[in-house]
mmCIF file with all atom_site columns, C-alpha atoms in Angstrom:
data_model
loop_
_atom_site.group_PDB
_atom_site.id
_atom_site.type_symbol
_atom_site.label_atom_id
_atom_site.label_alt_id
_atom_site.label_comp_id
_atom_site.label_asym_id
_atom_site.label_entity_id
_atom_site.label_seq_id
_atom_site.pdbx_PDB_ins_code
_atom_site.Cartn_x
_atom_site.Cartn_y
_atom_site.Cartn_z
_atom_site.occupancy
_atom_site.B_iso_or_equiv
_atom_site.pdbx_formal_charge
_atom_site.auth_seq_id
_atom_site.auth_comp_id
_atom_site.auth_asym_id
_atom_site.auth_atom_id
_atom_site.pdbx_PDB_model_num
ATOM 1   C CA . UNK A 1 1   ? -49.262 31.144  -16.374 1.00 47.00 ? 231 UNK A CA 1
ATOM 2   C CA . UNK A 1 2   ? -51.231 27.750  -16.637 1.00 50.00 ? 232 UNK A CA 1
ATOM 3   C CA . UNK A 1 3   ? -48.564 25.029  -16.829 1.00 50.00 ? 233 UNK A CA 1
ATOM 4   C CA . UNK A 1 4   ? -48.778 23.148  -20.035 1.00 50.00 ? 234 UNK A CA 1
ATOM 5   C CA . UNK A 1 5   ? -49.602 19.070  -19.429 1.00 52.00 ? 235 UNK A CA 1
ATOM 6   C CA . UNK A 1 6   ? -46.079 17.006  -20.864 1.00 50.00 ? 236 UNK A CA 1
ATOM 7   C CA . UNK A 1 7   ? -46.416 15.622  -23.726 1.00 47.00 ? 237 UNK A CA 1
ATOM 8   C CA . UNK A 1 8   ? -46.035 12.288  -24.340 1.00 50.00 ? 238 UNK A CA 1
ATOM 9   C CA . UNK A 1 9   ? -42.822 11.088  -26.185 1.00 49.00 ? 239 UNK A CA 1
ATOM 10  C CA . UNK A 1 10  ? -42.500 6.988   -27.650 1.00 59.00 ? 240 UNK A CA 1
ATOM 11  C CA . UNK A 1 11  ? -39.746 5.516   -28.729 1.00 55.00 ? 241 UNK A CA 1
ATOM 12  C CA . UNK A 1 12  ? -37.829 6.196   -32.083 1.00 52.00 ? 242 UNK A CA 1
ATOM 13  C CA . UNK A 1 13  ? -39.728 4.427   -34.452 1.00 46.00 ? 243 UNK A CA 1
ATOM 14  C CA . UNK A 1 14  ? -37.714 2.287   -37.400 1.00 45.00 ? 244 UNK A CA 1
ATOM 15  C CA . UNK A 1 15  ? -37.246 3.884   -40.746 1.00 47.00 ? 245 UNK A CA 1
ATOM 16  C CA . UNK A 1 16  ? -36.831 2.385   -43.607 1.00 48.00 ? 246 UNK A CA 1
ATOM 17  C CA . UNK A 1 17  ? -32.955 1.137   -43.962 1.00 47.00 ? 247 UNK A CA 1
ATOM 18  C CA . UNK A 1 18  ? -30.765 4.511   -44.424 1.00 46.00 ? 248 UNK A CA 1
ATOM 19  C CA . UNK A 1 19  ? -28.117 2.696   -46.735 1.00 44.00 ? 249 UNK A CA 1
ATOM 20  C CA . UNK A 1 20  ? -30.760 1.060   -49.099 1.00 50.00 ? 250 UNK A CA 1
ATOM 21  C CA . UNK A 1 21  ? -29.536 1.956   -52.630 1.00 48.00 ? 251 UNK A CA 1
ATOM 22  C CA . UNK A 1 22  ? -26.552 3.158   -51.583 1.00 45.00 ? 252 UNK A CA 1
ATOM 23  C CA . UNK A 1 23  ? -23.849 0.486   -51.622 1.00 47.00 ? 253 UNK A CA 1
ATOM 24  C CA . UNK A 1 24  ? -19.980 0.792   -50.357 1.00 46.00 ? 254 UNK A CA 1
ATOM 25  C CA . UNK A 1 25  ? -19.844 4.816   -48.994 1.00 46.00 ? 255 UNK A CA 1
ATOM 26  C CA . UNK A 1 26  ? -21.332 4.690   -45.113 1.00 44.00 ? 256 UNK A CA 1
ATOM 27  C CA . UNK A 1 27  ? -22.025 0.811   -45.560 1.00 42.00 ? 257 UNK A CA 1
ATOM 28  C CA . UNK A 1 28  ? -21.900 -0.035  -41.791 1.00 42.00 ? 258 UNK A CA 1
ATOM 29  C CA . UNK A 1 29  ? -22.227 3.302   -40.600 1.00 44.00 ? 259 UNK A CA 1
ATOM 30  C CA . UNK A 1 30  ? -24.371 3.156   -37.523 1.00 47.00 ? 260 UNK A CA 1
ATOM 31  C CA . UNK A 1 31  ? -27.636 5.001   -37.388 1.00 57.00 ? 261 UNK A CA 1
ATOM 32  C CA . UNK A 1 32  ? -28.814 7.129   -34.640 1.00 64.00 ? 262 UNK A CA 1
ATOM 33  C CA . UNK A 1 33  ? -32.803 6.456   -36.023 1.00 76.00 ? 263 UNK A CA 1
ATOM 34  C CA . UNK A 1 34  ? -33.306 3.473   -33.542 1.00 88.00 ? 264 UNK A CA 1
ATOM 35  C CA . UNK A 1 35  ? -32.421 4.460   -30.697 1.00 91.00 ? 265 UNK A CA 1
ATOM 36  C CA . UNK A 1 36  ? -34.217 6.546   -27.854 1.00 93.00 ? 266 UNK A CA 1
ATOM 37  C CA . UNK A 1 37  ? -33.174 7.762   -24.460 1.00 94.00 ? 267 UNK A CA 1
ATOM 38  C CA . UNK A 1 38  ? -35.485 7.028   -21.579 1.00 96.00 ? 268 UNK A CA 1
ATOM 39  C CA . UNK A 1 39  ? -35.153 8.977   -18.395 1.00 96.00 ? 269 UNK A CA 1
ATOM 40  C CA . UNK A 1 40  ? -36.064 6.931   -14.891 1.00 97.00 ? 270 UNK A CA 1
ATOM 41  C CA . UNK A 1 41  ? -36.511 9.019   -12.151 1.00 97.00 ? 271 UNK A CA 1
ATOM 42  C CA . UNK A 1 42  ? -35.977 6.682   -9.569  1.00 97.00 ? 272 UNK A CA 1
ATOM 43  C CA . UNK A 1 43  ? -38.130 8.174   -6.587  1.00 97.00 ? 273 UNK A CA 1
ATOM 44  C CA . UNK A 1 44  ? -41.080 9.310   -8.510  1.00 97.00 ? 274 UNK A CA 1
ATOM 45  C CA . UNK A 1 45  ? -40.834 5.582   -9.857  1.00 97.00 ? 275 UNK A CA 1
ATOM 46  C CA . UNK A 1 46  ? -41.565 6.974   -13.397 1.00 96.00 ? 276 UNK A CA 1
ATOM 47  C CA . UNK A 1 47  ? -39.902 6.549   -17.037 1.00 96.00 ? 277 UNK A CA 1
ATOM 48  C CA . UNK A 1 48  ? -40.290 8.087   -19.680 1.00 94.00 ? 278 UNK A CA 1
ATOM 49  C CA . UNK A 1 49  ? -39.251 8.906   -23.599 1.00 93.00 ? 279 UNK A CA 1
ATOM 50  C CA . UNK A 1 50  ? -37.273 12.747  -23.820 1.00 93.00 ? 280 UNK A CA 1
ATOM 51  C CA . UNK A 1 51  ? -35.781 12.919  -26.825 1.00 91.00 ? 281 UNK A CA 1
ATOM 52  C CA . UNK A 1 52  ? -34.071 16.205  -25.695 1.00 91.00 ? 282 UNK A CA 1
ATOM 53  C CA . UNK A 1 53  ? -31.387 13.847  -23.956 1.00 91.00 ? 283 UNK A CA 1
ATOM 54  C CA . UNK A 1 54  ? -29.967 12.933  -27.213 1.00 89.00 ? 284 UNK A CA 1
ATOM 55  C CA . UNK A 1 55  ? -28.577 16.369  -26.733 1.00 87.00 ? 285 UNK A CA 1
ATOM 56  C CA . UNK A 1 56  ? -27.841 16.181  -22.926 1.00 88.00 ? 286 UNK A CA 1
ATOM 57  C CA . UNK A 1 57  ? -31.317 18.425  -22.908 1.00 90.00 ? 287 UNK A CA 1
ATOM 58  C CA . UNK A 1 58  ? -33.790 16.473  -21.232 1.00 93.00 ? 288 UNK A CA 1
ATOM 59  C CA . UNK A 1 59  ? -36.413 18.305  -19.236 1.00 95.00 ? 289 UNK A CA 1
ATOM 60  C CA . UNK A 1 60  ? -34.101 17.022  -16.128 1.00 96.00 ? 290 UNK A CA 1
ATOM 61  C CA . UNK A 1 61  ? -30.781 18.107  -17.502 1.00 95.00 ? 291 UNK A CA 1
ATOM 62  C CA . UNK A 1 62  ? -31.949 21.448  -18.841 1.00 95.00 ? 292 UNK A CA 1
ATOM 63  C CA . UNK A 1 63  ? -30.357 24.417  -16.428 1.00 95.00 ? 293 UNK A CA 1
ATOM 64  C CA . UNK A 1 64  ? -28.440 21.974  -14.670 1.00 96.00 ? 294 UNK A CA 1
ATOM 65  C CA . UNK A 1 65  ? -24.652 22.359  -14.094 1.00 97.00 ? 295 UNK A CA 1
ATOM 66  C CA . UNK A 1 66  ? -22.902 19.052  -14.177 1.00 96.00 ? 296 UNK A CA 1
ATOM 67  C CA . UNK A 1 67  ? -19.973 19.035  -11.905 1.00 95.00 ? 297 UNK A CA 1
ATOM 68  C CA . UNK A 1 68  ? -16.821 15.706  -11.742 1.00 92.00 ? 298 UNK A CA 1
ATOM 69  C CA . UNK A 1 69  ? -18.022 14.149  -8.763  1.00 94.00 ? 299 UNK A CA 1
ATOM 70  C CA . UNK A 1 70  ? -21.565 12.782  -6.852  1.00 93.00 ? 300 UNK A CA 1
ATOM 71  C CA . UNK A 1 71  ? -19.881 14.090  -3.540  1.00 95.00 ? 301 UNK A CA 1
ATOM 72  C CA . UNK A 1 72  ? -20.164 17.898  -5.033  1.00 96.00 ? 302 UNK A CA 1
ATOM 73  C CA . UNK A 1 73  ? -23.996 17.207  -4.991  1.00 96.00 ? 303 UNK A CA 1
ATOM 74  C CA . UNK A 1 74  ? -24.909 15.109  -1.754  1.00 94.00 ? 304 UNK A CA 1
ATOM 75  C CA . UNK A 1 75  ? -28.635 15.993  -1.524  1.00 95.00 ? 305 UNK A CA 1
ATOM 76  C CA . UNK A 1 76  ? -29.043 15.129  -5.399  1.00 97.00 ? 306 UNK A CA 1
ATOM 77  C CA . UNK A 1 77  ? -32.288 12.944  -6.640  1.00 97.00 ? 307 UNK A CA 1
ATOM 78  C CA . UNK A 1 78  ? -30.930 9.369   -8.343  1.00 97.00 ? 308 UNK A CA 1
ATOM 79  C CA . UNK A 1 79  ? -31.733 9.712   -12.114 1.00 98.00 ? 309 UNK A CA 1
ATOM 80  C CA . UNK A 1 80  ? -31.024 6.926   -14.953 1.00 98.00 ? 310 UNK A CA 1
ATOM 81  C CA . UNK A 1 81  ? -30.232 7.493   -18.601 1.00 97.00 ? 311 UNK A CA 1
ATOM 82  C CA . UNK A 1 82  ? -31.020 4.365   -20.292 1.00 97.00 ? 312 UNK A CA 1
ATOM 83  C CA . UNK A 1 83  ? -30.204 4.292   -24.073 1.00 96.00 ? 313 UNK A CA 1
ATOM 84  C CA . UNK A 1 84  ? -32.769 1.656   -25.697 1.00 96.00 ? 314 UNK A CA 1
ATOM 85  C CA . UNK A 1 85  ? -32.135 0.629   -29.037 1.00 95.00 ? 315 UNK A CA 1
ATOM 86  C CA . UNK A 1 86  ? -34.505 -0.749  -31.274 1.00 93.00 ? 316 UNK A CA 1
ATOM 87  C CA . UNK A 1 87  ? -33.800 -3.614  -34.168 1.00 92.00 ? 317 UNK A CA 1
ATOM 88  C CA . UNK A 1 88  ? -36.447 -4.761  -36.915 1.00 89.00 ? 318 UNK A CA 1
ATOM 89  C CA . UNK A 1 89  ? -36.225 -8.201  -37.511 1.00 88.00 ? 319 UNK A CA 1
ATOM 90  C CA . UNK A 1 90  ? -38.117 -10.618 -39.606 1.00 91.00 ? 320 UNK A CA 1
ATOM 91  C CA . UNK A 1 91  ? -40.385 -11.831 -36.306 1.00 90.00 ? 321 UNK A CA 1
ATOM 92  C CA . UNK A 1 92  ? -40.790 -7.497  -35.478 1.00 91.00 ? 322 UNK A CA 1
ATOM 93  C CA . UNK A 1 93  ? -39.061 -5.365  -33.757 1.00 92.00 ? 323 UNK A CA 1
ATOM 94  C CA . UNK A 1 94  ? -37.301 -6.018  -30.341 1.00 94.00 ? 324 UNK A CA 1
ATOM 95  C CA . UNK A 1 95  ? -35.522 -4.404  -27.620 1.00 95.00 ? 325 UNK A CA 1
ATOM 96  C CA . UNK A 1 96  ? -31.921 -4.771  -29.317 1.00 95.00 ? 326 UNK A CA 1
ATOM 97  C CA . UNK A 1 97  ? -29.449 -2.470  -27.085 1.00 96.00 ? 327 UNK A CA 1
ATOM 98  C CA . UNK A 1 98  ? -30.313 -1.460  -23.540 1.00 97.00 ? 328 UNK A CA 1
ATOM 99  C CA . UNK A 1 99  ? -27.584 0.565   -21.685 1.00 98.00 ? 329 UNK A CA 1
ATOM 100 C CA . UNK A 1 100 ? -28.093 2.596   -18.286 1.00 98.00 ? 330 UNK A CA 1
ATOM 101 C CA . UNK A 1 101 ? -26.210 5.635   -17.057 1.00 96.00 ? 331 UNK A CA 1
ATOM 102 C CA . UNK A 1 102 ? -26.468 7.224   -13.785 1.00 96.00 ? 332 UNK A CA 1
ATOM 103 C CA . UNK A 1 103 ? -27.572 10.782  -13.255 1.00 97.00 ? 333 UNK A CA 1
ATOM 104 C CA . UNK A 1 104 ? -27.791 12.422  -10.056 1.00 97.00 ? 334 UNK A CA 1
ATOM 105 C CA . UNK A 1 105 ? -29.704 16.168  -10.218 1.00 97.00 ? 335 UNK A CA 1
ATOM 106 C CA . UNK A 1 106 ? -29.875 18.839  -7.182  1.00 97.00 ? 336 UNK A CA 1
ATOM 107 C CA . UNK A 1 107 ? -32.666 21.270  -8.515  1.00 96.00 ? 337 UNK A CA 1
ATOM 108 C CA . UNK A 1 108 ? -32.593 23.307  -5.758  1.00 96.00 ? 338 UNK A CA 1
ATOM 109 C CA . UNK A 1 109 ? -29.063 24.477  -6.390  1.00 96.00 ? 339 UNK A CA 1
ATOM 110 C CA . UNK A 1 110 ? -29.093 23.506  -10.107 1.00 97.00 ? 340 UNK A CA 1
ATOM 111 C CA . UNK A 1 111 ? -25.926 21.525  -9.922  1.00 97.00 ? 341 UNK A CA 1
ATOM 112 C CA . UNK A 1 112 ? -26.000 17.658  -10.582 1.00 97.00 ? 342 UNK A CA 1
ATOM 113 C CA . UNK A 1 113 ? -23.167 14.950  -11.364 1.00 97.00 ? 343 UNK A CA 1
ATOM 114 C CA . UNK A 1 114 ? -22.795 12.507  -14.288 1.00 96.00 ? 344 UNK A CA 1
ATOM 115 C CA . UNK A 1 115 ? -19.949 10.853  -16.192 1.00 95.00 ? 345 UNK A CA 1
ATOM 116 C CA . UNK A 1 116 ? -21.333 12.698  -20.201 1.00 92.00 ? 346 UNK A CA 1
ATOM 117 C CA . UNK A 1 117 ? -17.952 10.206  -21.774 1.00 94.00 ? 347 UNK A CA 1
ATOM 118 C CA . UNK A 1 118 ? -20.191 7.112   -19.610 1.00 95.00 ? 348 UNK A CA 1
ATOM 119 C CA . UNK A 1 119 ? -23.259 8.348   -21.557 1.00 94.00 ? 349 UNK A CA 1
ATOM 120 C CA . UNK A 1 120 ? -21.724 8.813   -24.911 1.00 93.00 ? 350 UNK A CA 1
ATOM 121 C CA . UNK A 1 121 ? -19.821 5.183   -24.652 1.00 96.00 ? 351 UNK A CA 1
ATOM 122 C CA . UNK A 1 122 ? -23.153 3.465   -23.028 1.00 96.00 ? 352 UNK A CA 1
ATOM 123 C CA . UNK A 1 123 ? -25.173 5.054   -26.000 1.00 95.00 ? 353 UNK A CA 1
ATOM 124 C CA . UNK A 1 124 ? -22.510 3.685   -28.506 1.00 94.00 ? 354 UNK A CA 1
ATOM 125 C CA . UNK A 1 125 ? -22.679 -0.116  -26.811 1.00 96.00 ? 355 UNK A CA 1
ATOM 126 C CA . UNK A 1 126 ? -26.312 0.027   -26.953 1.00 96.00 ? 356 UNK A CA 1
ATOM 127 C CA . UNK A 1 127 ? -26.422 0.968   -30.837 1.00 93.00 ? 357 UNK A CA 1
ATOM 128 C CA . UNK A 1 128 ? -23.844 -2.262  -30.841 1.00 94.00 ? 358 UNK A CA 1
ATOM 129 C CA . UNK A 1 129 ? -26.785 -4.139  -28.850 1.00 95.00 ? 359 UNK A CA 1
ATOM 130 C CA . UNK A 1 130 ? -25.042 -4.313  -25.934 1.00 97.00 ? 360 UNK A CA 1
ATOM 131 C CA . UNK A 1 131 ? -27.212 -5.268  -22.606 1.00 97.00 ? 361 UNK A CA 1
ATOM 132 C CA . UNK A 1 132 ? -25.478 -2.887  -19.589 1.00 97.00 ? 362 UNK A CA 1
ATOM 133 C CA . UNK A 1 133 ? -27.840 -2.085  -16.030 1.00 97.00 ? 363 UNK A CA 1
ATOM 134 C CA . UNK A 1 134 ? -25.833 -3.860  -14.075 1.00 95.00 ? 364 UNK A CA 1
ATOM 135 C CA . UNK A 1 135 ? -24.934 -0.730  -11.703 1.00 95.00 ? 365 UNK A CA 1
ATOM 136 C CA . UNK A 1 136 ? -28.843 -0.011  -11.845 1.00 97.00 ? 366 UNK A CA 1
ATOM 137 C CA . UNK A 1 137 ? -30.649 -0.673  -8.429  1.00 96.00 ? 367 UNK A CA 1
ATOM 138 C CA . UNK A 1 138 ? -33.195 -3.040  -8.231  1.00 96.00 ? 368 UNK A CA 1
ATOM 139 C CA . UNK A 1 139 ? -36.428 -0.749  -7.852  1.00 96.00 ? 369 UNK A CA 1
ATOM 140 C CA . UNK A 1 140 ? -34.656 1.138   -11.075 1.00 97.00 ? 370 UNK A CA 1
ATOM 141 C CA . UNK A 1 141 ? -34.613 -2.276  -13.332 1.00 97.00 ? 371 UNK A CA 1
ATOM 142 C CA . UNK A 1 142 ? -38.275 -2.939  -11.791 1.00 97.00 ? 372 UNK A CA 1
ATOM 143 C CA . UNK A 1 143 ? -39.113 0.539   -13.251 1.00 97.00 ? 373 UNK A CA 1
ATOM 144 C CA . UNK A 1 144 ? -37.429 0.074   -16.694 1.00 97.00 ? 374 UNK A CA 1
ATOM 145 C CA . UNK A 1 145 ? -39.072 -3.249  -17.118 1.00 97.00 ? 375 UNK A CA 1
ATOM 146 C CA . UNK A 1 146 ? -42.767 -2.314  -16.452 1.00 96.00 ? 376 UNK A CA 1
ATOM 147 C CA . UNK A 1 147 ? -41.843 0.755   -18.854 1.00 95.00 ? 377 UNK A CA 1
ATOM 148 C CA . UNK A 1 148 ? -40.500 -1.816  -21.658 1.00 95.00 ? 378 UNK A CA 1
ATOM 149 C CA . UNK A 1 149 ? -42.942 -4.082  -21.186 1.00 95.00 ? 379 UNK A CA 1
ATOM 150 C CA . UNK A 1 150 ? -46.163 -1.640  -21.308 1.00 94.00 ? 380 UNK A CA 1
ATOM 151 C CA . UNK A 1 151 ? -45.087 0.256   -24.070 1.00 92.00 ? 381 UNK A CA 1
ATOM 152 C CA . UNK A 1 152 ? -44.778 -2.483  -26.120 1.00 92.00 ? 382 UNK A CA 1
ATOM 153 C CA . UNK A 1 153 ? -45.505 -6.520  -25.210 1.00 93.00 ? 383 UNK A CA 1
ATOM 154 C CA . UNK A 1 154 ? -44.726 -7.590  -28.180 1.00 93.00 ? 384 UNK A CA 1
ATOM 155 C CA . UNK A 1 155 ? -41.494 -6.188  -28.301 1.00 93.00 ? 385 UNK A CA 1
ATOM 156 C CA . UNK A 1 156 ? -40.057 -7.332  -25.047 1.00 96.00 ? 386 UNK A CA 1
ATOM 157 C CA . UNK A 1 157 ? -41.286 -10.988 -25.552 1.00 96.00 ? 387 UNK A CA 1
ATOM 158 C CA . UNK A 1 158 ? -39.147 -11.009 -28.824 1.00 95.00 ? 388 UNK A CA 1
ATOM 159 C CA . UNK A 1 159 ? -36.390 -9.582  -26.515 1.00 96.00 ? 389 UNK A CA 1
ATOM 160 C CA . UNK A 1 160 ? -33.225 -10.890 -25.600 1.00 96.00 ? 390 UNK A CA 1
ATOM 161 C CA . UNK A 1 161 ? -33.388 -13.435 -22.946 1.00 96.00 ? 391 UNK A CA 1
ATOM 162 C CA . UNK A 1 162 ? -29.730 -11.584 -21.486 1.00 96.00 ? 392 UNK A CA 1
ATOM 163 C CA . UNK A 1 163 ? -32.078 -8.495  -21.692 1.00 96.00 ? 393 UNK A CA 1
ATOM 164 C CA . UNK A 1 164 ? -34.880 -10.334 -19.162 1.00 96.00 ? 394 UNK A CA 1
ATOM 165 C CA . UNK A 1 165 ? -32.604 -11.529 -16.925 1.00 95.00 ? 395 UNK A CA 1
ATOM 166 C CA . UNK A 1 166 ? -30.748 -8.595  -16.556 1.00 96.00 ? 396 UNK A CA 1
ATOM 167 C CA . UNK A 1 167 ? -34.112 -6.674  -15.600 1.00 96.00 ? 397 UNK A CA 1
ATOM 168 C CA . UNK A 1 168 ? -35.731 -9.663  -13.423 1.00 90.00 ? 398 UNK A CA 1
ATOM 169 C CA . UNK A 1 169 ? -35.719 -8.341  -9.514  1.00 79.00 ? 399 UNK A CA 1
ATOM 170 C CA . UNK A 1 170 ? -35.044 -11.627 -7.411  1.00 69.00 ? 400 UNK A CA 1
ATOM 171 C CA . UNK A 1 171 ? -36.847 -11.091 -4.411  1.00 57.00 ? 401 UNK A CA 1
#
């Protein structure tokens, strides 16, 4: 069977508001819309868009048995979940909430480790616009920078300058 060539994935893109014309009931009520899970796999050097992890069923979650601790998996690849949030503003849209989790994923055995309450609380700062890869390694920032930056420019020049920092290397 010929394997099928990925298909590309981009980010969420902004809707129009989901509260317009409805006023009190859900005002505030945060939207899931914006927001888009990018998977780094750190020794490939890649990122990319898979919506399945919304549902903890990424392409490198799927088949996977997470178990409590990295030491159950010692020969596992470094992975990152990183929870990017969108916001529209009047200038365009930016990169509002970036949050990282770390995934670690033994294929060969089909086991892996992470933390899923880390993932569902980092996904929840990030729709807060909360800036969190400080546990991410340097070549892993590197990575999710070039990915920010190429998909959209414009975007990460209206960015956050906590969000630049936070993803500038120093050499």
């Amino acid at each position: 069977m010929e394997e099928q060539p990925k298909k590309k994935v981009g980010f969420n893109i902004i809707k129009n508001d989901p509260m317009k014309g409805h006023s009190g009931y859900g005002a505030g009520v945060l939207t899931l819309d914006n927001i888009s899970p990018v998977i780094i796999d750190v020794d490939a050097g890649e990122a990319e868009v898979d919506i399945g992890a919304m549902h903890a069923r990424s392409a490198v979650e799927k088949g996977i048995k997470f178990l409590k601790t990295k030491e159950e998996v010692p020969n596992a690849k470094p992975y990152w979940l990183v929870w990017v949030t969108i916001e529209a503003t009047q200038n365009g849209p930016h990169y509002a909430g970036v949050t990282a989790c770390e995934m670690m994923v033994d294929r060969s055995i089909r086991r892996g480790y992470k933390s899923l309450p880390e993932h569902v609380n980092r996904m929840d700062k990030s729709l807060k616009r909360h800036i969190i890869v400080d546990d991410m390694d340097d070549k892993s920032k590197r990575i999710l920078a070039d990915f920010l930056k190429n998909h959209d420019a414009g975007m990460w020049e209206r960015s956050s300058a906590q969000l630049k920092q936070s993803l500038t290397v120093r050499m």
